[in-house]
Short mmCIF file of C-alpha atoms and ligand atoms in Angstrom, two decimals:
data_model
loop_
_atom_site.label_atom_id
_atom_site.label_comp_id
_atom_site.label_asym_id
_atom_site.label_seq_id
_atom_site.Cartn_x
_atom_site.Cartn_y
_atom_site.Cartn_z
CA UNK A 1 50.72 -125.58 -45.42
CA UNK A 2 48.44 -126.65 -48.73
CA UNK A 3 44.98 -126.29 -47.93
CA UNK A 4 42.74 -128.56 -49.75
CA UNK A 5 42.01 -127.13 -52.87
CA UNK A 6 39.27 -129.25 -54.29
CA UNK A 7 36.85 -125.81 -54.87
CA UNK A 8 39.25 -125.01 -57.54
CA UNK A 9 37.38 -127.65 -59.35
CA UNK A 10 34.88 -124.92 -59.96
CA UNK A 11 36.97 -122.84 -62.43
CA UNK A 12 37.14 -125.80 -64.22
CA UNK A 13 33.56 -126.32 -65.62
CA UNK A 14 33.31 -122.10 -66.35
CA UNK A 15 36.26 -121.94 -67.96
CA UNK A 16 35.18 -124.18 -70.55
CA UNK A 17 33.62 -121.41 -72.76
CA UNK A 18 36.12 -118.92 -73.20
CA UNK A 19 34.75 -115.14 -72.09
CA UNK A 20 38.75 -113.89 -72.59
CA UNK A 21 38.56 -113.84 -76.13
CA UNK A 22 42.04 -113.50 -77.32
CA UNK A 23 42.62 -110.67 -78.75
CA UNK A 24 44.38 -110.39 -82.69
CA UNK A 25 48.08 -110.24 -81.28
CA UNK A 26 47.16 -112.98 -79.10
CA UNK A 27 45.94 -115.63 -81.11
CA UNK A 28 48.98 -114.61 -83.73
CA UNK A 29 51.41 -115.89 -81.37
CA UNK A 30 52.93 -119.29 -80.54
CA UNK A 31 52.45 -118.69 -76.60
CA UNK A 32 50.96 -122.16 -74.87
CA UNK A 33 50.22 -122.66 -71.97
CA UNK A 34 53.18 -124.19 -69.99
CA UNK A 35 52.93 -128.13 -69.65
CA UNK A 36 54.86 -127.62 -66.44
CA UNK A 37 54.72 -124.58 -64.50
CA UNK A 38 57.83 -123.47 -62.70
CA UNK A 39 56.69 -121.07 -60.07
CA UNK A 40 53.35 -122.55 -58.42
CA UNK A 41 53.78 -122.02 -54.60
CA UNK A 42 49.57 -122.42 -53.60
CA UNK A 43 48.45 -124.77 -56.90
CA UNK A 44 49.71 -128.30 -56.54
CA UNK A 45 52.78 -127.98 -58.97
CA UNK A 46 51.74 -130.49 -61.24
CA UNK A 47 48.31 -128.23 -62.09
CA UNK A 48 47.86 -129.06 -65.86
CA UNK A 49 47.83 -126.68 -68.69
CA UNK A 50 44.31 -127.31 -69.55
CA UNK A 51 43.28 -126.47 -65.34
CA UNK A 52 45.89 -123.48 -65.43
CA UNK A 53 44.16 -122.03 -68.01
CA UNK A 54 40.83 -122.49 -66.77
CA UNK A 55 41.84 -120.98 -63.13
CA UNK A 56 43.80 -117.91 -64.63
CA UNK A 57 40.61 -117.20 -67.29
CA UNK A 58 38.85 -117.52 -64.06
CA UNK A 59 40.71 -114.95 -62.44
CA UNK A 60 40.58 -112.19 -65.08
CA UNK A 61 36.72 -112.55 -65.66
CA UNK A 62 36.40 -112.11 -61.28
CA UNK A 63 38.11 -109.35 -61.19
CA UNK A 64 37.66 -107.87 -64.50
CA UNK A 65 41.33 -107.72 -66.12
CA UNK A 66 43.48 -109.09 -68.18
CA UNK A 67 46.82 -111.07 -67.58
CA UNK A 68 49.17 -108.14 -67.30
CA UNK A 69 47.30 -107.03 -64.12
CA UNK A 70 49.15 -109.39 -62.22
CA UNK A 71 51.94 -110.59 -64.39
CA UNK A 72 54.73 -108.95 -66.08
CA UNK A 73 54.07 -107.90 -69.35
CA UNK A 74 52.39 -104.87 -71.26
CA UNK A 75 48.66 -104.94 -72.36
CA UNK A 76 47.95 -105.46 -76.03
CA UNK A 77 51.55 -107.09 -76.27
CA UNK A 78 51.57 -110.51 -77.61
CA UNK A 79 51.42 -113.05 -74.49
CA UNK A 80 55.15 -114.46 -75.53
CA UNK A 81 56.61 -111.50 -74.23
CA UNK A 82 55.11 -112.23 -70.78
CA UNK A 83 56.90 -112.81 -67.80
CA UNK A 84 54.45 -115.92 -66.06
CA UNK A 85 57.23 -117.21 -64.11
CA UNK A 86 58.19 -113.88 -62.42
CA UNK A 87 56.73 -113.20 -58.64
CA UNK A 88 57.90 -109.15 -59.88
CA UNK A 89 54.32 -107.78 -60.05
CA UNK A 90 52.56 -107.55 -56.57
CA UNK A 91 49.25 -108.55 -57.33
CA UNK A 92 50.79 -111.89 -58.55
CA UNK A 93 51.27 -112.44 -54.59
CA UNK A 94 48.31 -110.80 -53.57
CA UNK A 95 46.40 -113.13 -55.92
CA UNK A 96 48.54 -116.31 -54.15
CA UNK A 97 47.07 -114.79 -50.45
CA UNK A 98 43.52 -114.59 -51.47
CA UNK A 99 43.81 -118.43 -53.36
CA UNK A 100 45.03 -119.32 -49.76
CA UNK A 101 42.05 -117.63 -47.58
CA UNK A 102 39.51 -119.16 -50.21
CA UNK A 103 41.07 -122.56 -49.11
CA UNK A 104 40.83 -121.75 -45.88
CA UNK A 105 37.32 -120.55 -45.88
CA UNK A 106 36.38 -123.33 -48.23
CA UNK A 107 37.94 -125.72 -45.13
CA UNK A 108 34.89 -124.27 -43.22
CA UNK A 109 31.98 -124.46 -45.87
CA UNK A 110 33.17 -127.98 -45.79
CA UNK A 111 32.50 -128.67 -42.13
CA UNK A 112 28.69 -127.30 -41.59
CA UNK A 113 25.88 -128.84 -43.21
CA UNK A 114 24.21 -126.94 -46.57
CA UNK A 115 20.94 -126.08 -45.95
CA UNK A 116 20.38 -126.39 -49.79
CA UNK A 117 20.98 -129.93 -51.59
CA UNK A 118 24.41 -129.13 -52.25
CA UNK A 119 27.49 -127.41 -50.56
CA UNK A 120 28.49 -124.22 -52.71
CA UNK A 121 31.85 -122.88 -52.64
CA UNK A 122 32.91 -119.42 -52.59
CA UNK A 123 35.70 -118.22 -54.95
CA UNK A 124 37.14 -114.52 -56.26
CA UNK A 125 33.86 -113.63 -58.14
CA UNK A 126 32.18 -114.23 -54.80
CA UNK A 127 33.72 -110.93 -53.73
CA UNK A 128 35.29 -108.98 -56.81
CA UNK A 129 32.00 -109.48 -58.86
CA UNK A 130 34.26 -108.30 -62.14
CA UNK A 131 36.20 -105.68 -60.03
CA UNK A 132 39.86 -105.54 -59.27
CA UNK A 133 39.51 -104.14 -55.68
CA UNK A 134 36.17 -105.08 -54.23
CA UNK A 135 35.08 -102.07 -51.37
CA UNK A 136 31.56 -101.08 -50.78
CA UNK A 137 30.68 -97.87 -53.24
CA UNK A 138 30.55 -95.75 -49.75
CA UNK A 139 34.24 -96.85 -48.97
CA UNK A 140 35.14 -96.09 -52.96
CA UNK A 141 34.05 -92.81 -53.32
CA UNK A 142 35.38 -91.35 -49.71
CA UNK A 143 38.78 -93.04 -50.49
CA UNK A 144 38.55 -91.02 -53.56
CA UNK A 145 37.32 -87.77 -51.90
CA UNK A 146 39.99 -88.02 -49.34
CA UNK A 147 42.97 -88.02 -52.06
CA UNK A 148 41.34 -86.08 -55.08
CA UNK A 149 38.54 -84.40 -53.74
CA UNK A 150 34.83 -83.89 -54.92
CA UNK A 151 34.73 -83.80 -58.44
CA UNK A 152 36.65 -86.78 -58.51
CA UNK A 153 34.40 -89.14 -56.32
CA UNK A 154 31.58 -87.49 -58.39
CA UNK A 155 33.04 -88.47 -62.02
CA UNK A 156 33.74 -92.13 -60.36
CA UNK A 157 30.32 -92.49 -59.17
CA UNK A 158 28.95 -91.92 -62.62
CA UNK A 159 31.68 -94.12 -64.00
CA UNK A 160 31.38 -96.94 -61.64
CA UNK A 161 27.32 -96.72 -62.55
CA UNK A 162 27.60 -96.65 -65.88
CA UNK A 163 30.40 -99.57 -65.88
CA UNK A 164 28.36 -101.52 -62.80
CA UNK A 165 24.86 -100.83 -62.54
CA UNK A 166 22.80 -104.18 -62.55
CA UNK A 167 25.97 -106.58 -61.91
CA UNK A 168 26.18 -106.67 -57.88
CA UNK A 169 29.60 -105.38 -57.92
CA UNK A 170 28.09 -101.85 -55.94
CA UNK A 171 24.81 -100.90 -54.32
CA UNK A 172 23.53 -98.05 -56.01
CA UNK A 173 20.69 -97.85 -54.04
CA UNK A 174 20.20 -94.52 -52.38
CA UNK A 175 22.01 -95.34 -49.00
CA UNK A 176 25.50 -95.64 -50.45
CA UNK A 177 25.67 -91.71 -51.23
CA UNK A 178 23.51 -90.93 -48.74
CA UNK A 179 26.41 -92.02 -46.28
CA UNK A 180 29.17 -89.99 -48.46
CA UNK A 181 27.17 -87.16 -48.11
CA UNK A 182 26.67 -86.94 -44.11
CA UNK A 183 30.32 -88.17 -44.40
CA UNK A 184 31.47 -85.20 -46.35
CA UNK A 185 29.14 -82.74 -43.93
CA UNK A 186 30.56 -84.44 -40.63
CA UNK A 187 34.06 -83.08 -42.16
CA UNK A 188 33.05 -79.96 -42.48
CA UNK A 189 32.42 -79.66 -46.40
CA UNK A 190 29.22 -78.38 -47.34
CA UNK A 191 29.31 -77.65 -50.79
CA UNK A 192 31.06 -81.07 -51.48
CA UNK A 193 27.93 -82.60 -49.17
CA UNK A 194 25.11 -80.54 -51.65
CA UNK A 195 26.74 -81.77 -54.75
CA UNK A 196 26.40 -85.72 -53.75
CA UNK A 197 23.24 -84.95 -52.20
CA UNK A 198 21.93 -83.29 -55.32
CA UNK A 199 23.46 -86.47 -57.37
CA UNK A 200 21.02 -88.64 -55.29
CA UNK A 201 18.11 -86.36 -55.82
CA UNK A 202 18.64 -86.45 -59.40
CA UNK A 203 18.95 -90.66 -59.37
CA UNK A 204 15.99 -90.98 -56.74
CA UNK A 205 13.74 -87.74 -57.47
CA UNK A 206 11.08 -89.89 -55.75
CA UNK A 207 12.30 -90.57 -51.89
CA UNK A 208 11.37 -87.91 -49.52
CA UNK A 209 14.81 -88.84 -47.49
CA UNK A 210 17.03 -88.41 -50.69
CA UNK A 211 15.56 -84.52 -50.62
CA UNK A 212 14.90 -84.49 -46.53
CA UNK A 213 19.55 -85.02 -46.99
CA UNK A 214 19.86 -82.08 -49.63
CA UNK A 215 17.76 -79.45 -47.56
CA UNK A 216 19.92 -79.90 -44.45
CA UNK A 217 23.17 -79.22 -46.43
CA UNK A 218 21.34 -76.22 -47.87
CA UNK A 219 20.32 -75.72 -44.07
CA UNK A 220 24.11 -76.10 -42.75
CA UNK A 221 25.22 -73.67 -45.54
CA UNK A 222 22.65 -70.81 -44.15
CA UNK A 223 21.17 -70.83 -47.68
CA UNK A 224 17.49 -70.77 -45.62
CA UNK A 225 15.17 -70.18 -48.39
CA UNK A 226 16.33 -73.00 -50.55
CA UNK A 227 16.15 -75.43 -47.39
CA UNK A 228 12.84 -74.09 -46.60
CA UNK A 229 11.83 -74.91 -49.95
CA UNK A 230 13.41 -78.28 -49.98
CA UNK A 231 11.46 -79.08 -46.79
CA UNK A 232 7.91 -77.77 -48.27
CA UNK A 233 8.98 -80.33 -51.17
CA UNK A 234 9.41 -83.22 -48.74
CA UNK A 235 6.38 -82.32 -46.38
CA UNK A 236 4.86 -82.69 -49.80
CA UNK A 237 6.16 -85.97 -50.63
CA UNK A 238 5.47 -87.54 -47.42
CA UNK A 239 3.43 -85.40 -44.99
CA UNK A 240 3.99 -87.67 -42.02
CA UNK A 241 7.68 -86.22 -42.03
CA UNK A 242 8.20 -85.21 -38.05
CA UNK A 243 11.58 -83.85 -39.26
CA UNK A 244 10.58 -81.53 -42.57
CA UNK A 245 8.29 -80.43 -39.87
CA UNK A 246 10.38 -79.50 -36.80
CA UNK A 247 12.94 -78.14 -39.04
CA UNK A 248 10.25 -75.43 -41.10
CA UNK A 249 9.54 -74.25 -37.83
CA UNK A 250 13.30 -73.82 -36.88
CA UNK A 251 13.81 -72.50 -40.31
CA UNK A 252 11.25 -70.09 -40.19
CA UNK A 253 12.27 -69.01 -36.38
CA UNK A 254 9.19 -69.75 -34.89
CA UNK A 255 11.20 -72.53 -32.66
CA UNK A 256 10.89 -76.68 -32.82
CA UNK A 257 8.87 -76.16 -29.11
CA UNK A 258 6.10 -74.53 -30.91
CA UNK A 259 5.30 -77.80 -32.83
CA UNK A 260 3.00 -80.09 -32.04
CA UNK A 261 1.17 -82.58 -33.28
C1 HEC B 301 44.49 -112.12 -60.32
C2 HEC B 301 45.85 -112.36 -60.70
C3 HEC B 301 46.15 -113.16 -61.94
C4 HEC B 301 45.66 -112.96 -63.21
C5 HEC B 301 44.67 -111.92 -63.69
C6 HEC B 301 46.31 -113.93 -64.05
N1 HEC B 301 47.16 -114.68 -63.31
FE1 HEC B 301 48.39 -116.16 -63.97
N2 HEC B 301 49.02 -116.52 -62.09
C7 HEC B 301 48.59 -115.86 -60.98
C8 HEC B 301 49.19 -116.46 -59.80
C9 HEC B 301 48.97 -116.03 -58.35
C10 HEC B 301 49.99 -117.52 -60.26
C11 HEC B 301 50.84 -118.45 -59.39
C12 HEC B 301 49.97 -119.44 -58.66
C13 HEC B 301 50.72 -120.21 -57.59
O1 HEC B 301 51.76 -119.75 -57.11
O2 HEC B 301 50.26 -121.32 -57.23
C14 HEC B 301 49.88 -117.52 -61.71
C15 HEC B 301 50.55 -118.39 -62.54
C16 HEC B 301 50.46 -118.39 -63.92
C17 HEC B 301 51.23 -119.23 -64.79
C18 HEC B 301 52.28 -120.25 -64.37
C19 HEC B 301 53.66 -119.66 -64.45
C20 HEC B 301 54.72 -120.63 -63.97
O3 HEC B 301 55.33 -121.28 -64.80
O4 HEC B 301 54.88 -120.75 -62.74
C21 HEC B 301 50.87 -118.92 -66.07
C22 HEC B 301 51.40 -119.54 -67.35
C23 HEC B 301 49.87 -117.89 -65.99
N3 HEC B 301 49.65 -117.59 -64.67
C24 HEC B 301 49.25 -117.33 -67.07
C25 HEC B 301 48.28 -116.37 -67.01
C26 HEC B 301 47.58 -115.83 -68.15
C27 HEC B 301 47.85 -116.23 -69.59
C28 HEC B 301 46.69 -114.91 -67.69
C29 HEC B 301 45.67 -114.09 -68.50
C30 HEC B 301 44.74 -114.90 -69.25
C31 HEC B 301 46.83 -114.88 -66.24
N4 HEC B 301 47.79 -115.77 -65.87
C32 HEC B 301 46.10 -114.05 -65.41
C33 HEC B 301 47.75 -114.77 -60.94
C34 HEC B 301 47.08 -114.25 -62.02
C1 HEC B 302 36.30 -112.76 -49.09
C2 HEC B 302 36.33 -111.81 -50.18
C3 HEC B 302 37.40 -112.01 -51.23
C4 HEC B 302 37.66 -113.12 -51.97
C5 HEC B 302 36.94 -114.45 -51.92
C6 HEC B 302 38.73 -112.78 -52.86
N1 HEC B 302 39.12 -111.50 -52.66
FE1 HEC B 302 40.63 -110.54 -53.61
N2 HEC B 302 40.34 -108.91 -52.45
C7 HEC B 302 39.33 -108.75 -51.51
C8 HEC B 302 39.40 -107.43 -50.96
C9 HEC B 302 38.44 -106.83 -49.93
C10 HEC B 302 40.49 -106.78 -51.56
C11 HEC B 302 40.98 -105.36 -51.34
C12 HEC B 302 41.87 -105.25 -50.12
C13 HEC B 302 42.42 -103.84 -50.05
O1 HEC B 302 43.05 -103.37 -51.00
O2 HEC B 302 42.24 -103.20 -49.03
C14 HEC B 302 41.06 -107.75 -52.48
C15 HEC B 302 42.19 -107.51 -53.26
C16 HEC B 302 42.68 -108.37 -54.23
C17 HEC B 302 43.81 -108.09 -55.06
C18 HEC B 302 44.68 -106.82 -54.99
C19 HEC B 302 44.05 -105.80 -55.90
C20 HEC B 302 44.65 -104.41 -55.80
O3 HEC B 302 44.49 -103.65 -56.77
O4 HEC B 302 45.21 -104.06 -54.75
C21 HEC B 302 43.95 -109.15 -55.91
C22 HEC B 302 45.01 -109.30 -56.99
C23 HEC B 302 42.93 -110.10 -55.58
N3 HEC B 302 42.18 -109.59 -54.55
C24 HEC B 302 42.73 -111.31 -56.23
C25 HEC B 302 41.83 -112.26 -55.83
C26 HEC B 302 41.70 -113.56 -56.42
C27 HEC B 302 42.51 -114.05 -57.61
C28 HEC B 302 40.73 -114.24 -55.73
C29 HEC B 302 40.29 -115.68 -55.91
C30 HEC B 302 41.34 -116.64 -55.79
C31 HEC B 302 40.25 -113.34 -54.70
N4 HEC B 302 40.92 -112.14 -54.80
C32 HEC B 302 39.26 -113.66 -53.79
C33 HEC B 302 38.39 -109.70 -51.17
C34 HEC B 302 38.33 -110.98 -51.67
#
């Protein structure tokens, strides 16, 4: 079934100034754009050259890739050697689901009334925000801790800052590690816990909770004077802390009971 596709309209008017800029090998060749396309199974099939090219220019600047990501062909080979026609490369179909869930969801924007003066649509840069594979930061680095481990999730959280920071793609507030942390503890792995706890410290030296996080893993590991230390710090930073409180008096065995207000 062809949903309505009118919100493709929207790549339209952005792809007007051109963000892909060609590179050398590209502009060298005699690749156009096809008058025809021969393999359009969610665009209408007569989709002209001038919309294809808006949509797919759309698509690489959403996700943040080029043209090989979901066609056949190698990057920084000239675009006549491409494959467009070919279905061969799986994100070509992936792509073709997610054009057929925005129509879908773009069926329901259509039936409730904007609060704003006009109706906004939602398309790939909606979610991807100039990533291939849109998951909360959380969800990125514990997929990556799961499969390669500490340093790895580490190295992509300073990579996925440095690439990120600012453009709504992640939230690098202090939450996101905060929950990889606890995550990491919960599983049993302290020292992995301490290292992305100390990573948070170091980006947000001035919340109590980033520290409150590093002297329980310190805590967990028996390492007492370093968490008893880390708690003074936070008692410091925000004396109203019930918890820096309760847990001085574990640390220092004289028992939660004995504190009171
Ligand atoms: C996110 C994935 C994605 C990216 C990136 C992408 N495309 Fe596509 N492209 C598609 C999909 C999906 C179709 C088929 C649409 C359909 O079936 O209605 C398609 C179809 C085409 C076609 C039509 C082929 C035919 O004859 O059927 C051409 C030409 C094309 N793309 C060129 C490009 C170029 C050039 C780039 C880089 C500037 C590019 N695409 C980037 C997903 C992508
Ligand atoms: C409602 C949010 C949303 C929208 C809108 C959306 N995507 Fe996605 N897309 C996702 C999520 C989430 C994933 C990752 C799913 C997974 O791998 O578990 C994804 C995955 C993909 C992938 C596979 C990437 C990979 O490496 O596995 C492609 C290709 C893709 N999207 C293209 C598009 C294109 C093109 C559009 C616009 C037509 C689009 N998406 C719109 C949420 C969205």
């Amino acid at each position: 079934m062809r949903q309505s596709l009118l919100w493709i309209g929207s790549f339209a008017a952005i792809g007007s100034f051109a963000v892909l800029a060609p590179t050398p090998t590209e502009s060298q060749t005699r690749w156009h754009w096809p008058e025809k396309s021969e393999n359009l199974k969610v665009l209408p099939e007569d989709t002209s050259s001038r919309k294809l090219r808006a949509i797919m220019s759309g698509f690489t600047r959403a996700l943040g890739v080029r043209c090989e990501h979901c066609h056949v062909g190698e990057a920084g080979q000239s675009l006549s050697t491409f494959d467009f026609v070919s279905d061969e490369n799986p994100n070509k179909n992936r792509a073709r689901e997610m054009l057929r869930m925005l129509g879908s969801v773009n069926d329901h924007l259509d039936k409730i009334e904007p609060s704003g003066p006009e109706r906004t649509n939602m398309w790939c840069h909606t979610c991807h925000h100039g990533t291939p594979r849109p998951m909360r930061l959380e969800e990125a680095l514990l997929e990556t801790y799961a499969s390669k481990g500490t340093e790895d999730a580490v190295n992509q959280y300073r990579e996925l800052r440095e690439r990120y920071y600012g453009r709504g793609a992640y939230d690098f507030g202090q939450a996101s590690l905060n929950v990889v942390g606890y995550e990491m503890l919960g599983q049993g792995d302290v020292a992995g816990a301490r290292e992305i706890f100390t990573i948070n410290t170091e980006q947000f030296p001035e919340s109590p909770n980033t520290w409150d996080s590093l002297a329980e893993a310190h805590m967990i590991a028996g390492e007492t004077e370093r968490a008893i230390e880390l708690y003074e710090k936070v008692l410091q930073m925000d004396p109203e802390s019930q918890n820096a409180r309760d847990m001085l008096a574990k640390l220092r065995g004289t028992g939660t009971e004995a504190v009171t207000e």
